[in-house]
């Protein structure tokens, strides 16, 4: 069957670009006289097959209206206007009846694909001939993705078959729906295309903190306020750990450390007397230096938020900070005042933190407590809480008695709101957090990543051992959180405690690499596999997630963990790495290689300025799914670097590993079950 294909265009479809010689010659070859009064003018195509219009077509139908509802998305591409002005309304693209969105090219090499269907435009001979002469009507070849070279950019793929068409041609391969334009699209024009599932390109290397760039365009200084032993350093370090974890570079500048570096003159509380002029000069000089360093650090571009950890207990001091930070540098300033009148909290803070302070080395505990209480009295003589009337120009929040009451004043900006929300959720109540992966799964035995497989036989044994272990711990008010995956739910089936299912705790989405082995990924996607080793934290699986995406997904989990008491979290390797990194303050480079083995419970006990870690290995064998950092990116045979090959290592090597015997209670080494991490290695 021989058919004649002629496409008519509306004025809106005419393009407004200067024709290149090659494209103009190609256009001249394709232009044909418009056939007037021919009821079959126009064309309809389906998967590279052309057909004539029904002869019974209404002759009164307009010549340009030659598509029907079933064929609204034609194979190939409709000619779209080449936009060279930023003022062109984006609605022009959205008004297309077809979903065949293609790139708007500066030139098109479709002359090399003469065998494919094409569509042409005709120019107008109206009064604006001089302007029309500069217009180029271009055709885009409908070429199957299977026929294109391997190195053709996948970001140019478009779906050109409508849902109705697909229903009629269900027997056709899905690859025939995908077409690639061989021409090159300019970056400016690519942004004008409406986003679709086929035109969204996954980013192999998202920039660290990319999602927070807009959140912190202006550097911030968070200045603490309060008497000694009110938890200012606790809040500062905890806040910095959270902000760094979500990708906002933050650093704490502690005034006490500056003072200890500047002088060793401290002998007793007398150093903090208001009438001690020599000591007061030292303290003021250190405070100014710490504030100067924090501003210089922000100006250098190394970070976004500086936490100034000092008492800042007078209005004059706070006004000086405001003048330097806001008026001189133009930064945002936010005060956080910690107020506590509960003597039990104050005494507990002194015993947990101040007794071990460098100021009180080798001193009796009772003497330390007495001296520190006298130090507090010296500060109380001059202490002036932030006042909403006399300091109405300041932005601040007040935290009373470790979070029992919070007052927020003049809060401005997303970053400050985020800080307020976080500090409203933290508490100092003693609690324990247990982290463990699901039991060994069938996919673990096969070396497959992702998926939603069941537990293996040894995985079910671990589930039984875990329930026995938790029962013997007799944990008050324990809550159990799991992901939605079958292997996680099966692991806690026998645990006697309230359980919650969190979709946010699901394993990292591997996209196209789901249910594949690392060897298969390397074989099928060698460049992707190598790219992941170059920057594992930022790398995003094709159509999947990165560790950075996972951190963003887990932020609500962290918020809720900070609010809770004792919790058992049963999840997956990548997820627990992210949670583990938060509590241990690990960097983005360390996070993806933290060792989280199967059939091991990680016990976290928050302490003053950190977290105590214990690894409790239950006596059920399991495969080792840890892939260490290779020496050569993309190599699956090389051993790991810098101790990242699978040992149970707690922060700074001070953690312990607890090996639990067959009765899930007795020790195995005659030393209370505890062995040093080095000995275990």
XYZ file of C-alpha atoms in Angstrom:
681
model
C 0.000 0.000 0.000
C 1.421 3.340 -1.040
C 0.409 6.318 1.022
C 1.094 9.988 0.762
C 1.885 11.790 4.030
C 1.375 15.524 4.194
C 1.271 17.528 7.392
C -0.330 20.929 7.658
C 0.509 23.366 10.382
C -1.126 26.185 12.206
C 0.585 29.538 12.656
C 1.321 28.579 16.262
C 3.307 25.592 15.043
C 5.607 27.667 12.869
C 9.060 28.117 14.310
C 11.013 31.308 14.816
C 14.678 30.429 14.479
C 17.327 31.311 11.965
C 17.790 28.438 9.534
C 21.173 26.852 9.250
C 22.291 25.922 5.697
C 22.035 22.174 6.353
C 18.649 22.434 7.996
C 17.323 24.766 5.253
C 18.336 22.312 2.546
C 16.651 19.537 4.429
C 13.512 21.674 4.755
C 13.484 22.449 1.036
C 13.553 18.757 0.193
C 10.607 18.038 2.441
C 8.300 20.923 1.510
C 5.368 19.914 -0.673
C 2.461 21.931 -2.124
C -0.526 21.943 0.115
C -3.408 20.000 -1.391
C -6.558 22.075 -1.239
C -9.927 20.379 -0.806
C -8.502 16.894 -0.407
C -10.449 15.164 2.346
C -7.643 12.714 2.949
C -5.034 15.358 3.552
C -3.107 14.785 6.725
C -1.663 11.654 8.176
C -1.939 9.287 11.050
C 0.894 7.028 12.085
C 1.219 4.218 14.541
C 4.579 2.678 15.495
C 6.317 3.636 12.249
C 3.421 2.346 10.054
C 1.547 4.961 8.023
C -2.029 4.751 6.852
C -4.438 6.951 4.935
C -7.459 8.598 6.419
C -10.816 6.973 6.161
C -12.404 7.952 2.866
C -15.614 8.654 4.675
C -13.978 11.426 6.626
C -16.118 14.502 6.943
C -15.069 16.738 4.030
C -16.033 19.785 6.079
C -13.416 18.971 8.674
C -10.657 21.569 8.815
C -7.528 20.581 7.051
C -5.281 21.036 10.069
C -7.514 19.032 12.387
C -6.515 15.617 11.151
C -6.032 13.547 14.265
C -8.618 11.498 16.097
C -8.905 10.698 19.780
C -7.348 7.265 19.509
C -4.355 8.597 17.619
C -3.809 11.739 19.620
C -0.209 10.691 20.346
C 1.405 9.936 17.040
C 4.650 8.129 16.495
C 7.420 10.601 15.905
C 7.085 14.154 17.072
C 4.894 17.099 16.315
C 6.678 20.246 15.194
C 6.979 22.549 18.167
C 8.025 26.203 18.067
C 11.684 26.917 18.554
C 11.693 29.433 21.349
C 14.491 31.933 21.435
C 12.984 34.348 23.929
C 12.780 33.830 27.659
C 9.460 35.688 27.612
C 7.704 32.908 25.742
C 4.925 31.566 27.949
C 5.451 28.027 29.170
C 1.733 27.433 28.663
C 2.427 27.130 24.941
C 3.916 23.720 25.567
C 1.152 22.615 27.876
C -1.517 23.422 25.280
C -0.424 20.587 23.026
C -3.078 17.900 22.665
C -0.343 15.306 22.411
C 1.947 14.042 25.156
C 4.727 13.552 22.607
C 7.083 16.072 24.186
C 10.391 16.268 22.388
C 13.476 18.366 22.733
C 13.533 21.696 20.946
C 16.668 21.553 18.881
C 18.878 24.188 17.375
C 19.535 21.793 14.535
C 18.381 18.302 13.586
C 20.286 15.602 11.817
C 17.178 13.808 10.697
C 18.432 13.775 7.100
C 20.480 10.726 8.034
C 17.302 8.854 8.955
C 15.255 9.197 5.771
C 13.581 5.861 6.354
C 11.702 7.142 9.392
C 8.426 9.043 9.382
C 8.738 12.821 9.451
C 6.530 15.835 9.687
C 7.071 19.154 7.951
C 5.833 22.642 8.251
C 4.964 25.100 5.543
C 5.774 28.778 5.633
C 3.335 31.553 5.112
C 3.439 34.091 2.279
C 1.648 36.815 4.163
C 2.700 40.411 4.737
C 5.234 39.254 7.305
C 7.254 37.399 4.677
C 10.506 38.971 5.795
C 10.016 37.621 9.292
C 8.754 34.284 8.084
C 11.818 33.929 5.902
C 13.844 33.626 9.074
C 11.614 30.912 10.438
C 12.609 27.306 10.220
C 10.210 24.424 10.092
C 12.005 21.356 11.187
C 11.132 17.711 11.297
C 12.124 15.277 13.937
C 12.635 11.685 12.971
C 10.724 9.061 14.881
C 13.462 6.568 15.547
C 13.126 3.634 17.872
C 15.435 3.669 20.848
C 16.538 0.190 19.851
C 17.881 1.616 16.573
C 19.849 4.437 18.161
C 23.580 4.287 19.005
C 24.440 3.055 22.478
C 25.849 6.396 23.563
C 22.691 8.369 22.800
C 21.671 10.334 25.862
C 18.778 8.592 27.674
C 17.598 11.982 28.925
C 16.145 12.630 25.448
C 13.761 9.694 25.508
C 10.072 10.450 25.140
C 6.941 8.352 25.148
C 4.987 8.889 21.939
C 2.167 6.392 22.191
C -1.028 7.350 23.977
C -2.731 5.100 26.459
C -5.507 4.348 23.980
C -2.974 3.421 21.334
C -1.140 1.207 23.781
C -4.305 -0.704 24.579
C -4.828 -1.395 20.878
C -1.253 -2.460 20.275
C -0.537 -4.319 23.478
C 1.436 -6.920 21.565
C 4.116 -4.384 20.613
C 7.270 -4.227 22.673
C 7.515 -1.361 25.125
C 10.817 -0.341 23.568
C 8.989 0.710 20.397
C 7.266 3.431 22.403
C 10.522 5.114 23.281
C 12.079 7.399 20.717
C 15.218 9.403 20.781
C 15.895 12.604 18.927
C 19.445 12.396 17.536
C 19.858 16.170 17.635
C 21.283 18.097 20.536
C 19.007 20.046 22.829
C 20.229 23.268 24.392
C 20.102 23.461 28.164
C 17.866 26.550 28.112
C 15.265 24.862 25.945
C 15.360 21.621 27.875
C 14.136 23.497 30.922
C 11.019 24.568 28.993
C 9.862 21.000 28.446
C 7.093 19.799 30.771
C 8.535 17.154 33.097
C 7.445 13.586 32.465
C 8.542 10.218 33.776
C 10.511 9.735 30.593
C 12.258 13.101 30.441
C 13.344 13.258 34.074
C 17.005 12.299 34.129
C 18.480 10.759 37.275
C 21.521 12.590 38.580
C 24.526 10.324 39.182
C 26.313 12.922 41.309
C 24.025 15.170 43.364
C 26.035 17.775 45.212
C 26.400 17.203 48.934
C 23.803 19.349 50.700
C 22.121 20.162 47.389
C 18.640 19.984 48.863
C 19.586 22.525 51.546
C 21.243 25.188 49.431
C 18.027 27.186 49.273
C 17.442 26.588 52.984
C 20.561 28.444 54.103
C 21.432 31.065 51.527
C 22.401 33.453 54.352
C 24.955 32.304 56.964
C 23.581 31.944 60.482
C 25.076 32.380 63.927
C 23.316 30.515 66.732
C 24.334 32.126 70.031
C 23.673 30.273 73.265
C 22.526 32.097 76.408
C 22.312 30.844 79.983
C 23.997 30.157 83.286
C 26.590 27.379 83.615
C 25.337 23.767 83.896
C 22.137 24.557 81.986
C 22.856 22.273 79.042
C 24.144 24.877 76.580
C 26.990 22.694 75.330
C 24.660 19.688 75.195
C 22.256 21.644 72.974
C 25.089 23.071 70.858
C 26.689 19.743 70.059
C 23.409 17.960 69.512
C 22.170 20.708 67.189
C 25.429 20.713 65.207
C 25.263 16.944 64.846
C 21.734 17.129 63.469
C 22.448 19.974 61.041
C 25.586 18.282 59.706
C 23.648 15.043 59.284
C 21.019 16.711 57.085
C 23.738 18.357 55.003
C 24.051 21.874 56.481
C 27.687 22.412 57.397
C 27.778 23.482 61.066
C 30.544 24.024 63.614
C 30.533 24.753 67.349
C 32.789 27.461 68.785
C 33.014 26.767 72.518
C 34.218 29.663 74.646
C 35.452 27.367 77.412
C 37.946 25.754 75.036
C 39.269 29.181 74.028
C 39.711 30.126 77.677
C 41.575 26.919 78.498
C 43.908 27.477 75.549
C 44.526 31.077 76.543
C 45.411 30.539 80.178
C 46.041 27.939 82.824
C 45.359 30.476 85.546
C 42.100 28.854 86.624
C 42.475 27.474 90.114
C 39.022 27.924 91.584
C 35.723 29.752 91.238
C 37.537 33.006 92.063
C 38.503 33.252 88.401
C 34.857 34.050 87.568
C 34.330 36.817 90.100
C 33.035 40.019 88.530
C 35.658 42.102 90.396
C 38.565 39.973 89.142
C 39.729 42.452 86.492
C 42.631 40.368 85.171
C 40.467 37.273 84.693
C 37.647 39.365 83.221
C 40.028 40.763 80.589
C 41.087 37.265 79.613
C 37.494 36.099 79.367
C 36.453 39.086 77.211
C 39.423 38.612 74.913
C 38.595 34.933 74.461
C 34.927 35.705 73.803
C 35.804 38.240 71.123
C 38.248 35.827 69.508
C 35.693 33.000 69.433
C 33.069 35.272 67.867
C 35.602 36.562 65.338
C 36.618 33.019 64.371
C 33.003 31.961 63.904
C 32.323 34.868 61.538
C 35.547 34.292 59.622
C 34.650 30.635 59.213
C 31.303 31.604 57.704
C 32.910 34.229 55.464
C 35.370 31.640 54.154
C 32.478 29.618 52.767
C 33.438 26.492 54.702
C 30.113 26.317 56.482
C 26.626 27.731 56.787
C 25.889 27.802 60.526
C 28.210 28.667 63.418
C 27.122 27.869 66.979
C 28.619 30.295 69.515
C 28.608 28.299 72.752
C 29.023 30.769 75.630
C 26.982 32.169 78.505
C 26.298 35.539 76.792
C 24.481 36.383 79.991
C 24.284 40.208 79.754
C 22.425 42.577 77.436
C 25.640 44.400 76.575
C 27.267 41.168 75.431
C 24.254 40.198 73.307
C 24.114 43.680 71.765
C 27.801 43.423 70.864
C 27.146 40.069 69.181
C 24.214 41.586 67.266
C 26.319 44.515 66.072
C 29.092 42.262 64.776
C 27.002 39.447 63.299
C 24.058 41.364 61.849
C 25.163 44.957 61.277
C 28.780 44.320 60.342
C 28.536 41.025 58.419
C 24.864 40.849 57.454
C 24.389 37.336 58.871
C 21.285 35.972 60.535
C 21.463 35.800 64.350
C 19.359 33.521 66.535
C 19.713 33.201 70.312
C 18.883 30.011 72.201
C 18.523 30.554 75.944
C 18.467 27.557 78.270
C 16.752 28.274 81.573
C 16.680 25.738 84.386
C 15.548 26.154 87.971
C 15.284 22.432 88.754
C 18.106 21.640 91.251
C 18.033 17.944 90.357
C 18.742 18.639 86.685
C 21.532 21.064 87.594
C 23.164 18.614 89.998
C 22.876 15.770 87.478
C 24.520 17.916 84.829
C 27.400 18.816 87.122
C 28.022 15.179 88.084
C 27.847 13.866 84.505
C 29.820 16.584 82.738
C 31.636 19.041 84.963
C 33.364 16.477 87.161
C 35.290 15.250 84.119
C 35.986 18.771 82.837
C 39.645 19.729 82.191
C 39.163 22.463 84.798
C 38.857 19.820 87.510
C 41.435 17.180 86.680
C 42.347 14.925 89.629
C 39.961 16.700 91.986
C 37.586 15.164 94.491
C 34.003 14.957 93.238
C 32.582 16.705 96.285
C 35.014 19.581 95.923
C 34.190 19.872 92.227
C 30.463 20.157 92.910
C 30.993 22.786 95.616
C 33.352 24.871 93.502
C 31.098 24.761 90.456
C 28.043 25.829 92.420
C 30.016 28.852 93.605
C 30.986 29.586 90.002
C 27.273 29.638 89.120
C 26.658 32.172 91.910
C 29.195 34.555 90.362
C 27.343 34.411 87.043
C 23.951 34.887 88.719
C 25.103 38.245 90.069
C 25.201 39.704 86.533
C 22.815 37.405 84.671
C 20.144 39.178 82.602
C 17.668 36.898 80.793
C 16.595 37.923 77.297
C 13.747 40.408 77.555
C 11.050 40.743 74.903
C 10.668 44.479 75.585
C 14.215 45.801 75.861
C 15.568 43.318 73.282
C 12.611 43.200 70.918
C 14.907 43.403 67.887
C 16.408 39.977 68.615
C 15.242 36.581 67.392
C 15.373 33.933 70.086
C 13.876 30.888 71.738
C 13.846 29.956 75.399
C 13.991 26.353 76.576
C 12.832 25.805 80.152
C 13.937 22.840 82.272
C 15.269 20.676 79.437
C 12.283 21.146 77.158
C 9.285 21.213 79.482
C 8.401 24.634 78.082
C 9.553 26.466 74.977
C 9.057 30.119 74.025
C 9.843 31.310 70.496
C 10.069 35.003 69.655
C 10.541 36.769 66.324
C 11.399 33.530 64.549
C 12.283 34.127 60.905
C 13.286 31.826 58.075
C 13.168 28.145 57.340
C 16.477 27.322 59.031
C 15.445 28.870 62.331
C 12.086 27.105 62.183
C 13.882 23.835 61.585
C 16.171 24.456 64.551
C 13.210 25.302 66.781
C 11.354 22.157 65.761
C 14.388 19.988 66.452
C 15.114 21.495 69.863
C 11.471 21.079 70.835
C 11.805 17.319 70.354
C 14.995 16.512 72.264
C 14.964 15.472 75.912
C 17.422 14.238 78.556
C 15.397 11.328 79.920
C 17.610 8.207 80.160
C 16.713 5.707 77.444
C 18.220 3.041 75.193
C 17.908 2.592 71.454
C 18.433 -0.842 69.903
C 19.243 -1.107 66.203
C 19.302 -4.382 64.317
C 18.937 -5.570 60.783
C 16.340 -8.118 59.803
C 17.314 -11.759 59.975
C 19.166 -13.292 57.070
C 16.927 -13.319 53.991
C 16.746 -15.482 50.899
C 18.107 -12.609 48.838
C 21.055 -12.316 51.239
C 21.968 -15.912 50.488
C 21.860 -15.190 46.746
C 23.770 -11.936 47.030
C 20.865 -9.908 45.632
C 20.273 -6.348 46.770
C 16.843 -4.876 47.451
C 13.661 -6.793 46.830
C 11.139 -8.034 49.383
C 12.145 -11.597 50.095
C 11.333 -13.818 53.068
C 13.683 -14.873 55.828
C 15.962 -17.824 55.304
C 16.050 -20.724 57.767
C 18.825 -19.021 59.744
C 16.886 -15.765 59.544
C 13.980 -17.402 61.367
C 16.427 -18.703 63.982
C 17.654 -15.160 64.545
C 14.059 -13.966 64.927
C 13.563 -16.491 67.736
C 16.881 -15.562 69.368
C 16.061 -11.858 69.152
C 12.686 -12.269 70.843
C 14.358 -14.245 73.634
C 17.070 -11.625 74.051
C 14.593 -8.733 74.229
C 12.436 -10.589 76.741
C 15.443 -11.175 79.003
C 16.435 -7.512 78.916
C 13.129 -6.541 80.583
C 13.065 -3.139 78.890
C 10.430 -0.802 80.325
C 8.067 0.787 77.822
C 9.801 -0.738 74.798
C 8.376 0.059 71.378
C 9.290 -1.817 68.196
C 9.633 -0.091 64.827
C 10.070 -1.974 61.561
C 9.962 -1.255 57.857
C 7.182 -2.491 55.587
C 9.378 -5.263 54.194
C 8.422 -8.863 54.907
C 11.839 -9.838 56.221
C 11.754 -7.064 58.845
C 8.214 -7.863 59.998
C 9.002 -11.579 60.211
C 12.048 -10.830 62.371
C 9.946 -9.322 65.184
C 6.948 -11.632 64.883
C 7.557 -13.059 68.375
C 8.718 -9.888 70.148
C 6.257 -9.035 72.908
C 5.994 -5.263 72.598
C 3.887 -2.680 70.752
C 4.953 -2.525 67.111
C 4.794 0.165 64.446
C 5.475 -0.075 60.703
C 7.417 2.778 59.085
C 7.598 3.062 55.319
C 10.484 5.481 55.852
C 12.487 2.552 57.259
C 12.340 0.629 53.960
C 15.671 -0.227 52.384
C 17.317 2.171 49.937
C 15.666 1.998 46.506
C 18.168 0.550 44.025
C 15.996 1.451 41.034
C 17.017 -0.486 37.937
C 19.527 -2.453 40.040
C 16.918 -3.977 42.365
C 17.315 -7.723 42.903
C 20.697 -7.851 41.183
C 24.095 -8.912 42.533
C 27.018 -6.516 42.583
C 28.671 -8.631 39.898
C 25.593 -8.323 37.676
C 25.455 -4.573 38.211
C 29.121 -4.269 37.277
C 28.581 -6.367 34.153
C 25.447 -4.560 32.934
C 26.196 -1.037 34.179
C 29.997 -0.778 34.516
C 30.073 3.018 34.447
C 27.278 3.294 37.022
C 28.998 0.763 39.264
C 32.264 2.678 39.090
C 30.519 6.002 39.702
C 28.986 4.689 42.907
C 32.414 3.758 44.266
C 33.729 7.243 43.486
C 31.100 8.963 45.663
C 28.889 6.422 47.354
C 27.037 8.903 49.553
C 25.919 11.169 46.713
C 25.478 8.519 44.010
C 21.867 7.875 43.081
C 20.837 4.550 41.568
C 19.175 4.945 38.135
C 15.507 5.552 38.976
C 16.432 4.910 42.605
C 17.832 6.657 45.681
C 21.140 7.812 47.061
C 22.298 7.767 50.663
C 21.684 11.508 50.658
C 18.077 10.875 49.620
C 17.820 8.291 52.369
C 18.973 10.788 55.022
C 16.221 13.169 53.935
C 13.672 10.351 54.082
C 14.790 9.348 57.591
C 14.627 12.814 59.135
C 11.103 12.239 60.559
C 12.356 8.980 62.068
C 15.177 10.825 63.849
C 12.735 13.428 65.140
C 10.504 10.746 66.575
C 13.447 8.814 68.027
C 14.474 11.956 69.905
C 10.991 12.149 71.430
C 10.761 8.495 72.424
C 12.039 6.383 75.274
C 13.295 2.839 74.692
C 12.949 1.737 71.050
C 13.956 -1.321 69.030
C 14.426 -0.451 65.345
C 14.478 -3.395 62.914
C 15.406 -2.243 59.463
C 17.994 -2.659 56.702
C 21.701 -2.099 56.120
C 21.638 1.286 54.375
C 18.917 2.647 56.657
C 20.718 1.648 59.842
C 23.942 3.137 58.515
C 22.190 6.494 58.258
C 20.699 6.236 61.747
C 23.982 4.992 63.185
C 25.851 7.902 61.580
C 23.489 10.389 63.196
C 24.106 9.103 66.717
C 27.864 8.731 66.197
C 28.282 12.035 64.313
C 29.850 10.375 61.279
C 30.683 12.266 58.104
C 29.159 11.705 54.669
C 32.318 9.893 53.566
C 32.176 7.462 56.486
C 28.420 6.860 56.512
C 28.064 4.493 53.501
C 30.792 2.173 54.821
C 29.703 1.769 58.452
C 29.675 -1.908 59.316
C 26.198 -3.089 60.270
C 26.285 -6.914 60.202
C 23.402 -9.321 60.232
C 22.297 -11.001 63.468
C 23.840 -8.284 65.643
C 22.066 -5.856 67.977
C 23.603 -2.393 68.302
C 22.783 -0.884 71.684
C 22.965 2.910 71.864
C 22.831 4.720 75.193
C 22.831 8.541 74.880
C 25.208 10.222 77.319
C 26.094 13.864 77.960
C 27.862 14.835 74.749
C 27.643 11.647 72.734
C 26.466 8.085 72.675
C 27.704 4.871 74.274
C 27.799 1.969 71.813
C 27.661 -1.789 72.355
C 27.516 -4.521 69.709
C 25.627 -7.617 70.822
C 26.099 -10.544 68.447
C 23.558 -13.336 68.787
C 24.900 -16.855 68.116
C 23.285 -17.405 64.698
C 25.540 -17.574 61.648
C 24.768 -15.372 58.668
C 26.345 -14.249 55.422
C 28.382 -11.049 55.388
C 26.717 -8.545 53.036
C 29.197 -5.748 53.740
C 31.017 -4.441 50.668
C 34.084 -2.471 51.771
C 35.409 0.578 50.017
C 37.574 -0.671 47.137
C 41.021 0.677 46.355
C 40.028 0.959 42.695
C 36.491 2.232 41.944
C 34.414 -0.472 40.306
C 36.608 -3.350 41.511
C 34.799 -6.107 43.381
C 37.892 -8.157 44.163
C 40.114 -5.713 46.048
C 40.083 -5.667 49.885
C 38.824 -2.658 51.770
C 40.740 0.400 52.928
C 41.385 1.831 56.379
C 39.625 -0.807 58.417
C 36.433 -0.682 56.379
C 36.418 -4.386 55.626
C 33.882 -5.523 58.152
C 35.058 -5.303 61.753
C 32.851 -4.295 64.644
C 34.307 -0.900 65.446
C 32.747 1.638 67.770
C 33.679 5.347 67.589
C 37.312 6.072 68.485
C 37.828 2.368 69.232
C 36.350 2.690 72.723
C 33.187 0.699 72.112
C 32.649 -2.864 73.249
C 31.380 -5.988 71.589
C 29.155 -8.241 73.637
C 28.997 -11.844 72.435
C 25.886 -13.622 73.705
C 26.004 -17.413 74.076
C 23.518 -20.116 73.161
C 21.315 -19.320 76.137
C 21.285 -15.653 75.042
C 22.550 -14.657 78.462
C 25.980 -16.072 79.298
C 29.279 -14.643 78.169
C 31.732 -16.523 75.975
C 35.096 -15.146 77.028
C 35.049 -15.298 80.793
C 35.115 -11.511 81.040
C 31.459 -10.719 81.436
C 30.931 -11.216 77.741
C 32.765 -8.001 76.884
C 35.774 -7.929 74.618
C 37.654 -4.970 73.247
C 37.020 -4.139 69.633
C 40.708 -4.685 68.867
C 40.658 -8.121 70.481
C 37.581 -9.074 68.496
C 39.307 -8.156 65.248
